[in-house]
XYZ file of N, CA, C and O in Angstrom:
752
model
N 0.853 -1.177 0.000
C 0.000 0.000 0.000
C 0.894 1.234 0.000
O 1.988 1.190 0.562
N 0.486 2.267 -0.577
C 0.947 3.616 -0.728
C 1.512 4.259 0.310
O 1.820 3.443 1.178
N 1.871 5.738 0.696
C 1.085 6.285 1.468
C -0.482 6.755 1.789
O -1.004 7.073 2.858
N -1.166 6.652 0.081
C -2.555 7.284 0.551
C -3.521 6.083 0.911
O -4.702 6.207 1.235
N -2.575 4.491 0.759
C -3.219 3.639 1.463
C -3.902 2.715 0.002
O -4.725 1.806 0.116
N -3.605 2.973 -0.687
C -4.114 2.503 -2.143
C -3.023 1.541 -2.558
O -1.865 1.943 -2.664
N -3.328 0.384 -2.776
C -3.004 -1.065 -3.040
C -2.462 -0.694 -4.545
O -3.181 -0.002 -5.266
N -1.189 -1.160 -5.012
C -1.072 -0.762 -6.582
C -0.189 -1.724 -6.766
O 0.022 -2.598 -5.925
N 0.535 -1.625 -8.138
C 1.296 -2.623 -9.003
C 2.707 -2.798 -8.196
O 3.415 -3.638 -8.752
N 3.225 -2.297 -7.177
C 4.607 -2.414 -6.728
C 4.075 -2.965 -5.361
O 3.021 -2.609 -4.835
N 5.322 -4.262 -4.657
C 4.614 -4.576 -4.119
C 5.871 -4.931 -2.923
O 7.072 -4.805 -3.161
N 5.382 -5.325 -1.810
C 6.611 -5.825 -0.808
C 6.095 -7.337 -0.216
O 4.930 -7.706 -0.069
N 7.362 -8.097 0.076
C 7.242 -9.259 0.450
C 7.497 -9.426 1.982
O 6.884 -10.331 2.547
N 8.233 -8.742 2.612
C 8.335 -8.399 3.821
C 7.934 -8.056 5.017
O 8.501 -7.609 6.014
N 6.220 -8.510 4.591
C 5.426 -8.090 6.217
C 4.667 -9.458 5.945
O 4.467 -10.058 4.888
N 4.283 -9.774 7.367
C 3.146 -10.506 7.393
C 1.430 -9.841 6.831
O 0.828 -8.770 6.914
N 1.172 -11.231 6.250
C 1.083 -12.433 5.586
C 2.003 -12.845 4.726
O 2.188 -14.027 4.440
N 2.817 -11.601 4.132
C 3.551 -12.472 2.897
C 4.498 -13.029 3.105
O 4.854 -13.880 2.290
N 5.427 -12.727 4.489
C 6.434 -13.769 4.797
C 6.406 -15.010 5.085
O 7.327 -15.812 4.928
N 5.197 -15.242 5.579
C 5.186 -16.402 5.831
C 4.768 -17.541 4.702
O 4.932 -18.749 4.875
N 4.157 -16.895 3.426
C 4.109 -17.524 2.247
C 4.727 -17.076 1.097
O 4.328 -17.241 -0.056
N 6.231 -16.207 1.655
C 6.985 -16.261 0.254
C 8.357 -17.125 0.747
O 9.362 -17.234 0.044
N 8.149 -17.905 2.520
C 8.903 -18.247 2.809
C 8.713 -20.164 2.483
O 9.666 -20.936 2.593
N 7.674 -20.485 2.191
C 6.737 -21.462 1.767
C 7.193 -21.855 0.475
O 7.760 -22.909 0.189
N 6.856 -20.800 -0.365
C 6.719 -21.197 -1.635
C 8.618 -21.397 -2.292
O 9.020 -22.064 -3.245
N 9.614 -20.283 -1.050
C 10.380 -20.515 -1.535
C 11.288 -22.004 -1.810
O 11.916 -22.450 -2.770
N 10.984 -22.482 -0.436
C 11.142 -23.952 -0.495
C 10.611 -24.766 -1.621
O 11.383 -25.436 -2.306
N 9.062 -24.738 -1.892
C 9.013 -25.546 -3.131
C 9.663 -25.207 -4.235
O 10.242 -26.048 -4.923
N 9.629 -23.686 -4.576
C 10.291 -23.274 -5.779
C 11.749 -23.781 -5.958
O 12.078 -24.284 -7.032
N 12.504 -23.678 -5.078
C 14.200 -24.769 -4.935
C 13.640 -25.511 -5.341
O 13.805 -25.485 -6.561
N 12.871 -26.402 -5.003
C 12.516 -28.325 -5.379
C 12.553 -28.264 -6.312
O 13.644 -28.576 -6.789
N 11.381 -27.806 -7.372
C 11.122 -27.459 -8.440
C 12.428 -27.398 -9.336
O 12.737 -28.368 -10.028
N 13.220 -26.195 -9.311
C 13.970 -25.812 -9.869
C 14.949 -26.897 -9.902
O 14.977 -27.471 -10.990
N 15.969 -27.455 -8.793
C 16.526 -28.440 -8.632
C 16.242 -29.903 -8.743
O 16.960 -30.832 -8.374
N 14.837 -29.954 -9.431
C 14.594 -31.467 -9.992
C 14.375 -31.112 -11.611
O 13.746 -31.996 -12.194
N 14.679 -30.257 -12.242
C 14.793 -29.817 -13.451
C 15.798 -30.704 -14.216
O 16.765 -31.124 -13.581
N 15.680 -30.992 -15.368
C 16.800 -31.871 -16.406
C 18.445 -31.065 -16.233
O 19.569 -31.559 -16.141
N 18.090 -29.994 -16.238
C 19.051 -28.804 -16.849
C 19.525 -28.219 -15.281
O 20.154 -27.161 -15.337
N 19.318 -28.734 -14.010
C 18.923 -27.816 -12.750
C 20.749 -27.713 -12.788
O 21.025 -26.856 -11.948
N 22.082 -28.254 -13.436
C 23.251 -27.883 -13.519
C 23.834 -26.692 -14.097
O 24.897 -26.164 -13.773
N 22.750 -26.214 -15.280
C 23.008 -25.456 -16.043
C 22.761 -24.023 -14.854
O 23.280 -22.911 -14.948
N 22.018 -24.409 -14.014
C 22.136 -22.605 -13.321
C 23.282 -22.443 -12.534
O 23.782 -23.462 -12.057
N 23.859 -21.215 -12.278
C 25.336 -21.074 -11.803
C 24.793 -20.361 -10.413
O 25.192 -20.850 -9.356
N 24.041 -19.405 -10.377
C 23.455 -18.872 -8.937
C 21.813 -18.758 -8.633
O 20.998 -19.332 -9.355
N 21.497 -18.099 -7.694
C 20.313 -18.369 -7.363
C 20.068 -16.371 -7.366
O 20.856 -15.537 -6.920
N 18.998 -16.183 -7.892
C 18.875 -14.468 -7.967
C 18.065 -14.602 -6.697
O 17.303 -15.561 -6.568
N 18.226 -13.449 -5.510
C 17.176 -13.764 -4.547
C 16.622 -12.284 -4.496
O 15.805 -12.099 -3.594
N 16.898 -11.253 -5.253
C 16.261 -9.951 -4.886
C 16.324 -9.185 -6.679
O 17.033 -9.442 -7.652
N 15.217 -8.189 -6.446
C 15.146 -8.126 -8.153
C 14.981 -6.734 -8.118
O 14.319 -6.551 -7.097
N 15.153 -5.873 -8.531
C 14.844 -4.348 -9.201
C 13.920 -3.942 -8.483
O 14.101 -2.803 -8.053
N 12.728 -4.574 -8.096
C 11.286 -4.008 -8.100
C 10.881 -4.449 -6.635
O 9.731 -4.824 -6.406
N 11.789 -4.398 -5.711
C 11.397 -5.181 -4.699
C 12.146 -3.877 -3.321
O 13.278 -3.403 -3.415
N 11.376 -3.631 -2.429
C 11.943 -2.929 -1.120
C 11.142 -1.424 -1.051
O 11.405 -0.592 -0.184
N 10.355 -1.267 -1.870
C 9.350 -0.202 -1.604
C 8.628 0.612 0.207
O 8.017 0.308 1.232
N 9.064 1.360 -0.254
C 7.906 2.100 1.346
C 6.829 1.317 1.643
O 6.514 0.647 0.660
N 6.251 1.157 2.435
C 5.087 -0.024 2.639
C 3.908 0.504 3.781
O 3.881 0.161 4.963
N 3.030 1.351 3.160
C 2.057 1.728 4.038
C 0.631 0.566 4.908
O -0.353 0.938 5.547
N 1.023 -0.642 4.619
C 0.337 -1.162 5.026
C -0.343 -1.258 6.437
O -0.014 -0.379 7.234
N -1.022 -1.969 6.754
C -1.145 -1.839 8.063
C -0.273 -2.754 8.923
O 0.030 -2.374 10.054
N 0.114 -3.835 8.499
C 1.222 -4.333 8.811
C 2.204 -4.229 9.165
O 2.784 -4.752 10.117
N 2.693 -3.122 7.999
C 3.867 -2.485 7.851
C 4.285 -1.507 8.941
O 5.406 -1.300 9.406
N 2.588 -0.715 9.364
C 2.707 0.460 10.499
C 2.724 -0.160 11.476
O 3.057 0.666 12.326
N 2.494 -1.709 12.272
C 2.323 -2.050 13.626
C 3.999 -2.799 13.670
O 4.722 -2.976 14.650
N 4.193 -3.062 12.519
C 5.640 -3.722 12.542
C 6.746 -2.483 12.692
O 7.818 -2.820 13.194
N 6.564 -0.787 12.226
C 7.100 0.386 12.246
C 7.077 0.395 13.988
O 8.094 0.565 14.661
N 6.002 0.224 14.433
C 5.708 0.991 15.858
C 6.357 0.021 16.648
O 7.051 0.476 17.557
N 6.295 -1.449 16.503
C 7.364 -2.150 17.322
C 8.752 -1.774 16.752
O 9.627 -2.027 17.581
N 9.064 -1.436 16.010
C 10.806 -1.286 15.588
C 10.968 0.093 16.461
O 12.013 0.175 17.105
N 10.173 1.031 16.538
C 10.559 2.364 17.310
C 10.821 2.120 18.943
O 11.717 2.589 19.644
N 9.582 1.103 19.352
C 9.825 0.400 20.219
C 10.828 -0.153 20.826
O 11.071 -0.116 22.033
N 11.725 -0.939 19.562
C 13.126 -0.948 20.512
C 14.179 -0.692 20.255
O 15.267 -1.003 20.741
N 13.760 0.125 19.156
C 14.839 1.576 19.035
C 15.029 2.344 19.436
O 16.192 2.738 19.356
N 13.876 3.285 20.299
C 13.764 4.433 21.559
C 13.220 4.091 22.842
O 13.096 4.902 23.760
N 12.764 2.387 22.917
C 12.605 2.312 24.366
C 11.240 3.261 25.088
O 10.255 2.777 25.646
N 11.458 4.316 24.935
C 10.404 4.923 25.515
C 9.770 5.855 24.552
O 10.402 6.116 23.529
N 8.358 6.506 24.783
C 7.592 7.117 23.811
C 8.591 8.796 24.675
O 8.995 9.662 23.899
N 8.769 8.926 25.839
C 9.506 10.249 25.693
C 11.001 10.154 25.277
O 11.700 11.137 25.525
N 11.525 9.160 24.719
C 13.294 9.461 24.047
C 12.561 9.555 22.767
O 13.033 10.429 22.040
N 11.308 8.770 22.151
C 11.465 9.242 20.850
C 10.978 10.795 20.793
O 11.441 11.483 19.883
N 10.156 11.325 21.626
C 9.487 12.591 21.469
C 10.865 13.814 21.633
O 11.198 14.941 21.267
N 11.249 12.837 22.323
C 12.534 13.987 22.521
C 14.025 13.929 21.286
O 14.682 14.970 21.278
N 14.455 12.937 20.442
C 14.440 12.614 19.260
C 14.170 13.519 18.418
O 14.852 14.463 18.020
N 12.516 12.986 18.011
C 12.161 13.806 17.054
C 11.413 15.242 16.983
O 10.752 15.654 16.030
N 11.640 15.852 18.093
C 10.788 16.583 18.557
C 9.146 16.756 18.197
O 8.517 17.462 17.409
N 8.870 15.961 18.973
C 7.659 15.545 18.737
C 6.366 15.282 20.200
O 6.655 14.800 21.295
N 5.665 15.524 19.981
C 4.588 15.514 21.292
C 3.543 14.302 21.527
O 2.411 14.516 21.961
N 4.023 13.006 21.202
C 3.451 11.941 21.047
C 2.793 11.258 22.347
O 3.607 11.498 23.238
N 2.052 10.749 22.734
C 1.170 10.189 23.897
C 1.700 8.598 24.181
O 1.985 8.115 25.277
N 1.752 7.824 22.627
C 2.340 6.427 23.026
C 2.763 5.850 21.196
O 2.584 6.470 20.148
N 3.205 4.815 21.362
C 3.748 4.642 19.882
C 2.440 4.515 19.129
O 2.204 5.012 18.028
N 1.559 3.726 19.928
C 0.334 3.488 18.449
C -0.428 4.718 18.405
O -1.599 4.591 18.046
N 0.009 5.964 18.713
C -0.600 7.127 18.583
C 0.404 7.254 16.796
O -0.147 8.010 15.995
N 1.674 6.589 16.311
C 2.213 7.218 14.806
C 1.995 6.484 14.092
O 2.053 5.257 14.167
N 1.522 7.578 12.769
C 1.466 6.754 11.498
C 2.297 7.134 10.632
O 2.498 8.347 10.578
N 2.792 6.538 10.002
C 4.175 7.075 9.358
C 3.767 8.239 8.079
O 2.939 8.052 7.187
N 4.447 9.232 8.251
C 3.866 10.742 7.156
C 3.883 10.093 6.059
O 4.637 9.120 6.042
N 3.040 10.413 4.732
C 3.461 10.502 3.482
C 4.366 10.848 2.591
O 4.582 10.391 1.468
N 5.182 12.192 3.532
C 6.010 12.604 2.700
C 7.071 12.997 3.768
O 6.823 13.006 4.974
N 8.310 13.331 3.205
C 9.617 13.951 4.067
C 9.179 15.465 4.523
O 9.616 15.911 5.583
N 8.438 16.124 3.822
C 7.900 18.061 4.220
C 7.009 17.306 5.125
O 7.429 17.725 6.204
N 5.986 16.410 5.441
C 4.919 16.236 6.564
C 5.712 16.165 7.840
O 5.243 16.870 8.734
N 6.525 15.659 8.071
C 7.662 15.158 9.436
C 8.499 14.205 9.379
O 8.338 12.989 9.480
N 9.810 15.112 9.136
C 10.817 14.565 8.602
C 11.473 13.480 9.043
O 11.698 12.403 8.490
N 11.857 14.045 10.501
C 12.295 12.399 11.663
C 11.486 10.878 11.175
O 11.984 9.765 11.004
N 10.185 11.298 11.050
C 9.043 10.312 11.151
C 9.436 9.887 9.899
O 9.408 8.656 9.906
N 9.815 10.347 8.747
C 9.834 9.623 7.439
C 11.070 9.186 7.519
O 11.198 7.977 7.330
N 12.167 9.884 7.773
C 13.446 9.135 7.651
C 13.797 7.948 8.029
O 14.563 7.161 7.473
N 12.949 7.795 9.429
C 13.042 6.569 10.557
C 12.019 5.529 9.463
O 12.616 4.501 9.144
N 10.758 5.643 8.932
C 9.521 4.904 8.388
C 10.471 4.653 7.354
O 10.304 3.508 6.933
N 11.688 5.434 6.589
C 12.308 4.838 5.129
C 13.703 3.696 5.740
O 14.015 2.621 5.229
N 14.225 4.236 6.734
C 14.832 3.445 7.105
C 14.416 2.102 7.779
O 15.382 1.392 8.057
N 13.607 1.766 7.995
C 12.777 0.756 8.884
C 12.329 -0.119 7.489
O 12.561 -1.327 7.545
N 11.881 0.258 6.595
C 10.850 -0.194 4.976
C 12.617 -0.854 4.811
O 12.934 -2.044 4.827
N 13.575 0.379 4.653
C 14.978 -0.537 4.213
C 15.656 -1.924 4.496
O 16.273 -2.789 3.874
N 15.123 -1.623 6.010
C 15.739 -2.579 6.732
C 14.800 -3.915 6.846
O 15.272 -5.009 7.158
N 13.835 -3.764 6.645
C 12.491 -5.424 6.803
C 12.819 -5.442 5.021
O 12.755 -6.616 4.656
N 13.078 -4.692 4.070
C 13.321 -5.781 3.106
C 14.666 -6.789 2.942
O 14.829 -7.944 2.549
N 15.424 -5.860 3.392
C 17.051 -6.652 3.838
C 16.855 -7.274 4.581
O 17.794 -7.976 4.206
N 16.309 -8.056 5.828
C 16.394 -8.941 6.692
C 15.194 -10.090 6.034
O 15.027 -11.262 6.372
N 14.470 -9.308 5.012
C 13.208 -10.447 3.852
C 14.013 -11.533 3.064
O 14.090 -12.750 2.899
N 14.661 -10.138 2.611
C 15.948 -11.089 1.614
C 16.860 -11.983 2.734
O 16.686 -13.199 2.656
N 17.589 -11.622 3.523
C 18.292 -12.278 4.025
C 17.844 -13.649 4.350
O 18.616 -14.607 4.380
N 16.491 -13.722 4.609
C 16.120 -14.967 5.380
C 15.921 -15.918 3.847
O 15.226 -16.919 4.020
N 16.174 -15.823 3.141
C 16.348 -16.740 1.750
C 17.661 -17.498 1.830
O 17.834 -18.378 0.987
N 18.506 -17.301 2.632
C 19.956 -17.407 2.422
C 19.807 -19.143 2.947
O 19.991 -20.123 2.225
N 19.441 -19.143 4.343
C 19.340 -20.463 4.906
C 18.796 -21.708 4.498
O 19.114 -22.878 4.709
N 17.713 -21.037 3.731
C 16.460 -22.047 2.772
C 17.569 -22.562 1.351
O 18.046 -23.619 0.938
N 17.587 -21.628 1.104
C 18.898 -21.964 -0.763
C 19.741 -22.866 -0.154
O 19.523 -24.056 -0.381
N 21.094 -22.423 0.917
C 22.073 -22.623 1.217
C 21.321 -24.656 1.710
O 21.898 -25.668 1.312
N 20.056 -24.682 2.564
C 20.253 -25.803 3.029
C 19.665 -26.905 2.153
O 19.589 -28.101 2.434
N 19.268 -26.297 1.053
C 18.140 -27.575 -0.452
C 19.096 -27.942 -1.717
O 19.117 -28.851 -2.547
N 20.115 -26.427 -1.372
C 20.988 -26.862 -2.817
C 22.197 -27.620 -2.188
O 22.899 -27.164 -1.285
N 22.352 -28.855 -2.791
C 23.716 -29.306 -2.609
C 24.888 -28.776 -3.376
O 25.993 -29.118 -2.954
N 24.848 -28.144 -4.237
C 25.791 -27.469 -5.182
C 26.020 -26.606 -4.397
O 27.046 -26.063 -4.807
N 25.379 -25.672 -2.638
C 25.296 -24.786 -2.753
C 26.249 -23.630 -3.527
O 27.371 -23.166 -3.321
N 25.030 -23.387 -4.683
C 25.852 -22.469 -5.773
C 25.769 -20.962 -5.037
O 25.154 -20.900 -3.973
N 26.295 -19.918 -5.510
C 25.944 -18.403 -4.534
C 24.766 -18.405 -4.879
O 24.143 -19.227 -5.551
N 24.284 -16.956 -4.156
C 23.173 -15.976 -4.242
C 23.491 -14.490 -4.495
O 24.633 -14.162 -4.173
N 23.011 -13.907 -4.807
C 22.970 -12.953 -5.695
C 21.556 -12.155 -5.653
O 20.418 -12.626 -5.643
N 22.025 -10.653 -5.628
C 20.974 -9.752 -5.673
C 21.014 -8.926 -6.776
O 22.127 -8.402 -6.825
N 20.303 -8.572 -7.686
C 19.922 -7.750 -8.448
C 20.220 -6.499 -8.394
O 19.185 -5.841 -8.501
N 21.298 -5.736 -8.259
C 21.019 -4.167 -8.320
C 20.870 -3.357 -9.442
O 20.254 -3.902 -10.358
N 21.242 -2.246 -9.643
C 21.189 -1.517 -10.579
C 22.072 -0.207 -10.356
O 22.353 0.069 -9.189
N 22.438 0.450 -11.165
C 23.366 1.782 -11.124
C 21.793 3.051 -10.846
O 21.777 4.097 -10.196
N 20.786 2.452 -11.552
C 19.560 3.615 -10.778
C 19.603 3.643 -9.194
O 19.700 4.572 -8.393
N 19.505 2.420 -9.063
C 18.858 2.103 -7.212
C 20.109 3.309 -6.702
O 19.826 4.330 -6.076
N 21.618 2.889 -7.162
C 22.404 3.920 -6.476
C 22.319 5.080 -6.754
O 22.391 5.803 -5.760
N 22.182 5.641 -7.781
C 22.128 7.069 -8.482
C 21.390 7.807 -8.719
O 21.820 8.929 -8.988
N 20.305 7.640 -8.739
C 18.633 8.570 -9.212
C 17.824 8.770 -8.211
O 16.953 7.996 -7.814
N 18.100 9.811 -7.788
C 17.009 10.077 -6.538
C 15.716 9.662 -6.723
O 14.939 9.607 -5.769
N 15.380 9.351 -7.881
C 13.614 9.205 -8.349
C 13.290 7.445 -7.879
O 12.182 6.915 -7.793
N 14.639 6.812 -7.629
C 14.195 5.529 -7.157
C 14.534 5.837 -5.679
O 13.917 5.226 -4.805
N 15.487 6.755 -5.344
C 15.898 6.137 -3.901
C 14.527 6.865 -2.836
O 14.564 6.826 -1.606
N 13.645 7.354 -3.463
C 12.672 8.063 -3.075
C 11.793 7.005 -2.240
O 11.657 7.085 -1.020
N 11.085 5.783 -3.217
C 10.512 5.112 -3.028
C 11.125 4.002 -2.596
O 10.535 3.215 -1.856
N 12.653 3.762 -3.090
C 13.248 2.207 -2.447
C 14.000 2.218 -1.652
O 15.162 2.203 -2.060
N 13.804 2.248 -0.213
C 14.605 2.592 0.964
C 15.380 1.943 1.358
O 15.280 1.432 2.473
N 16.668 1.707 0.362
C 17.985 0.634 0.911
C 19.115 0.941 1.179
O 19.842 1.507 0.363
N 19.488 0.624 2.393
C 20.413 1.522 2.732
C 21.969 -0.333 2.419
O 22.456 -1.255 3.074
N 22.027 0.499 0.410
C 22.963 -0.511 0.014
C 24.171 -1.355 1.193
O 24.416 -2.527 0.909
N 24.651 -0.952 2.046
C 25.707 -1.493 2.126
C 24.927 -2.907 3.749
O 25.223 -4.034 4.145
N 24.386 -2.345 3.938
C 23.466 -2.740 4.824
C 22.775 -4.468 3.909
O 22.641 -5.681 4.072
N 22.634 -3.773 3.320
C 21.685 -4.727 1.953
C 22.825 -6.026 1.992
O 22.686 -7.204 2.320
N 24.064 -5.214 1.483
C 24.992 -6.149 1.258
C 25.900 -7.099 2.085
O 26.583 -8.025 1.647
N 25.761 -6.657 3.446
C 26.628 -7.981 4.139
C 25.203 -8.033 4.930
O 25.405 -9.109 5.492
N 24.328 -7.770 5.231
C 23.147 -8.874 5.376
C 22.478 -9.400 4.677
O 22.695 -10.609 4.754
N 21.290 -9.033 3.578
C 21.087 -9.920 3.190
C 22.075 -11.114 2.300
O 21.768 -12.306 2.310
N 23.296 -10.581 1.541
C 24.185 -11.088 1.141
C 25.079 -11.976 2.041
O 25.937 -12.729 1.581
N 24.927 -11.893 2.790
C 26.111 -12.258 4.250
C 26.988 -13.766 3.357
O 26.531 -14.631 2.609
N 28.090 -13.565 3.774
C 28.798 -14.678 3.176
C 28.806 -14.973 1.695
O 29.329 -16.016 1.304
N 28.338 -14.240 0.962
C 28.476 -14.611 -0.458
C 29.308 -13.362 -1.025
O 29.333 -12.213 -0.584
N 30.096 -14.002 -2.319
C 31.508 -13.379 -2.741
C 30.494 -12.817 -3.965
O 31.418 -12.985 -4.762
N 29.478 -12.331 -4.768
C 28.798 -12.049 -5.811
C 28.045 -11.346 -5.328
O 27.300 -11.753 -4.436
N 28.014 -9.917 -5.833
C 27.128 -9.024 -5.701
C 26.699 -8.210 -7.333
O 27.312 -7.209 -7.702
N 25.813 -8.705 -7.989
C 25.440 -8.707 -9.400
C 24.865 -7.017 -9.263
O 24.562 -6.336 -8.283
N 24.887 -6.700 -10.948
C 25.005 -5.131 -11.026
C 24.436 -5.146 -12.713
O 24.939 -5.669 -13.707
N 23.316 -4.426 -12.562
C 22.770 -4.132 -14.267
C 23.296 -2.522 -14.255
O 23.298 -1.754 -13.292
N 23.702 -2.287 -15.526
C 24.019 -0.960 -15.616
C 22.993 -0.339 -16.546
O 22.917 -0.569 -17.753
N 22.202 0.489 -15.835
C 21.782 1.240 -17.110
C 22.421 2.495 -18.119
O 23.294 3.177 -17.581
N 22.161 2.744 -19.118
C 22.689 4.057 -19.695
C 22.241 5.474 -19.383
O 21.038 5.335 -19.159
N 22.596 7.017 -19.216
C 22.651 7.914 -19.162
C 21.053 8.282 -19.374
O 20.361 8.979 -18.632
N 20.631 7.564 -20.693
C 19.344 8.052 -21.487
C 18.241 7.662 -20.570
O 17.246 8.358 -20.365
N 18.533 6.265 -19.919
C 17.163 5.482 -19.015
C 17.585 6.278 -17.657
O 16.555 6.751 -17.177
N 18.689 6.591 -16.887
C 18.353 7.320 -15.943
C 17.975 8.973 -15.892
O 17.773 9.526 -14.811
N 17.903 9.709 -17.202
C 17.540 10.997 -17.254
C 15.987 10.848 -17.323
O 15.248 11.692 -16.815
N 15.373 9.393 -18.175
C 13.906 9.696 -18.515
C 13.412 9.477 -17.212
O 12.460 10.127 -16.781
N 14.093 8.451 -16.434
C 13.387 8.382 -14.598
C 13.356 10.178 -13.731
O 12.538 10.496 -12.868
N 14.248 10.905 -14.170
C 13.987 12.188 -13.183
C 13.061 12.966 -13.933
O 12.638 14.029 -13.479
């Protein structure tokens, strides 16, 4: 969901309900894949893709926000005092729409969206690592946009390096699409 709460084409895997059935399906999908004729011919396993780590207004997303503040500030007066802010108790916040609505509140809501998709991805690592006997690497998808174009880092809150020795943890491959000059000018 958006901020205005409207369900659309971009989507996150990282809150409940969907963890618990993209953690499901990932298991069969290994089987699958690894009882294939050809299952030698793949060299790694892609576990994160372009289109994945979005802001996440769900409602999910906000009770899973309000426990992370939870034991990140411990108390509703260190965060008030933080963000200067006049808050009563955590389930009194909903995370702003925008960075001009309240800035603390969005920075913390983009960093938090960053961090539950990196620990989404991460939890793929154990499932691959324990079905494949080849274990072949894993590998994430980036792009030279995700790093460079404010018009993605707007909406995809990853704080790369973070990305990379957790959800990556232990793997020597960190995959990279480059786009050209022309596809990141038509994104701003």
């Amino acid at each position: 969901a958006n901020a205005a709460g409207v369900s659309g084409g971009s989507f996150s895997f990282h809150f409940q309900p969907a963890v618990k059935s993209s953690e499901e399906n990932l298991g069969k999908r290994v089987r699958q894949i690894l009882d294939r004729e050809n299952a030698d011919a793949y060299a790694c396993w892609r576990i994160s893709v372009e289109d994945g780590g979005f802001m996440d207004y769900s409602p999910e997303s906000q009770a899973a926000f309000r426990e992370w503040l939870v034991s990140k500030h411990g108390t509703i007066a260190t965060l008030n005092q933080r963000w200067g802010a006049h808050y009563t108790s955590f389930q009194d916040i909903e995370p702003p729409p925008s960075f001009s609505n309240a800035p603390a509140a969005w920075l913390e809501f983009r960093a938090f969206c960053g961090k539950a998709y990196t620990d989404a991805v991460a939890r793929q690592l154990p499932a691959i690592r324990r079905l494949d006997p080849k274990k072949r690497p894993c590998v994430g998808a980036n792009s030279n946009l995700d790093f460079f174009s404010p018009y993605f880092s707007r909406f995809r809150p990853i704080d790369w390096d973070e990305f990379v020795t957790t959800a990556l943890a232990g793997e020597r491959y960190v995959s990279w699409d480059t786009y050209c000059a022309d596809d990141q000018l038509a994104c701003e």
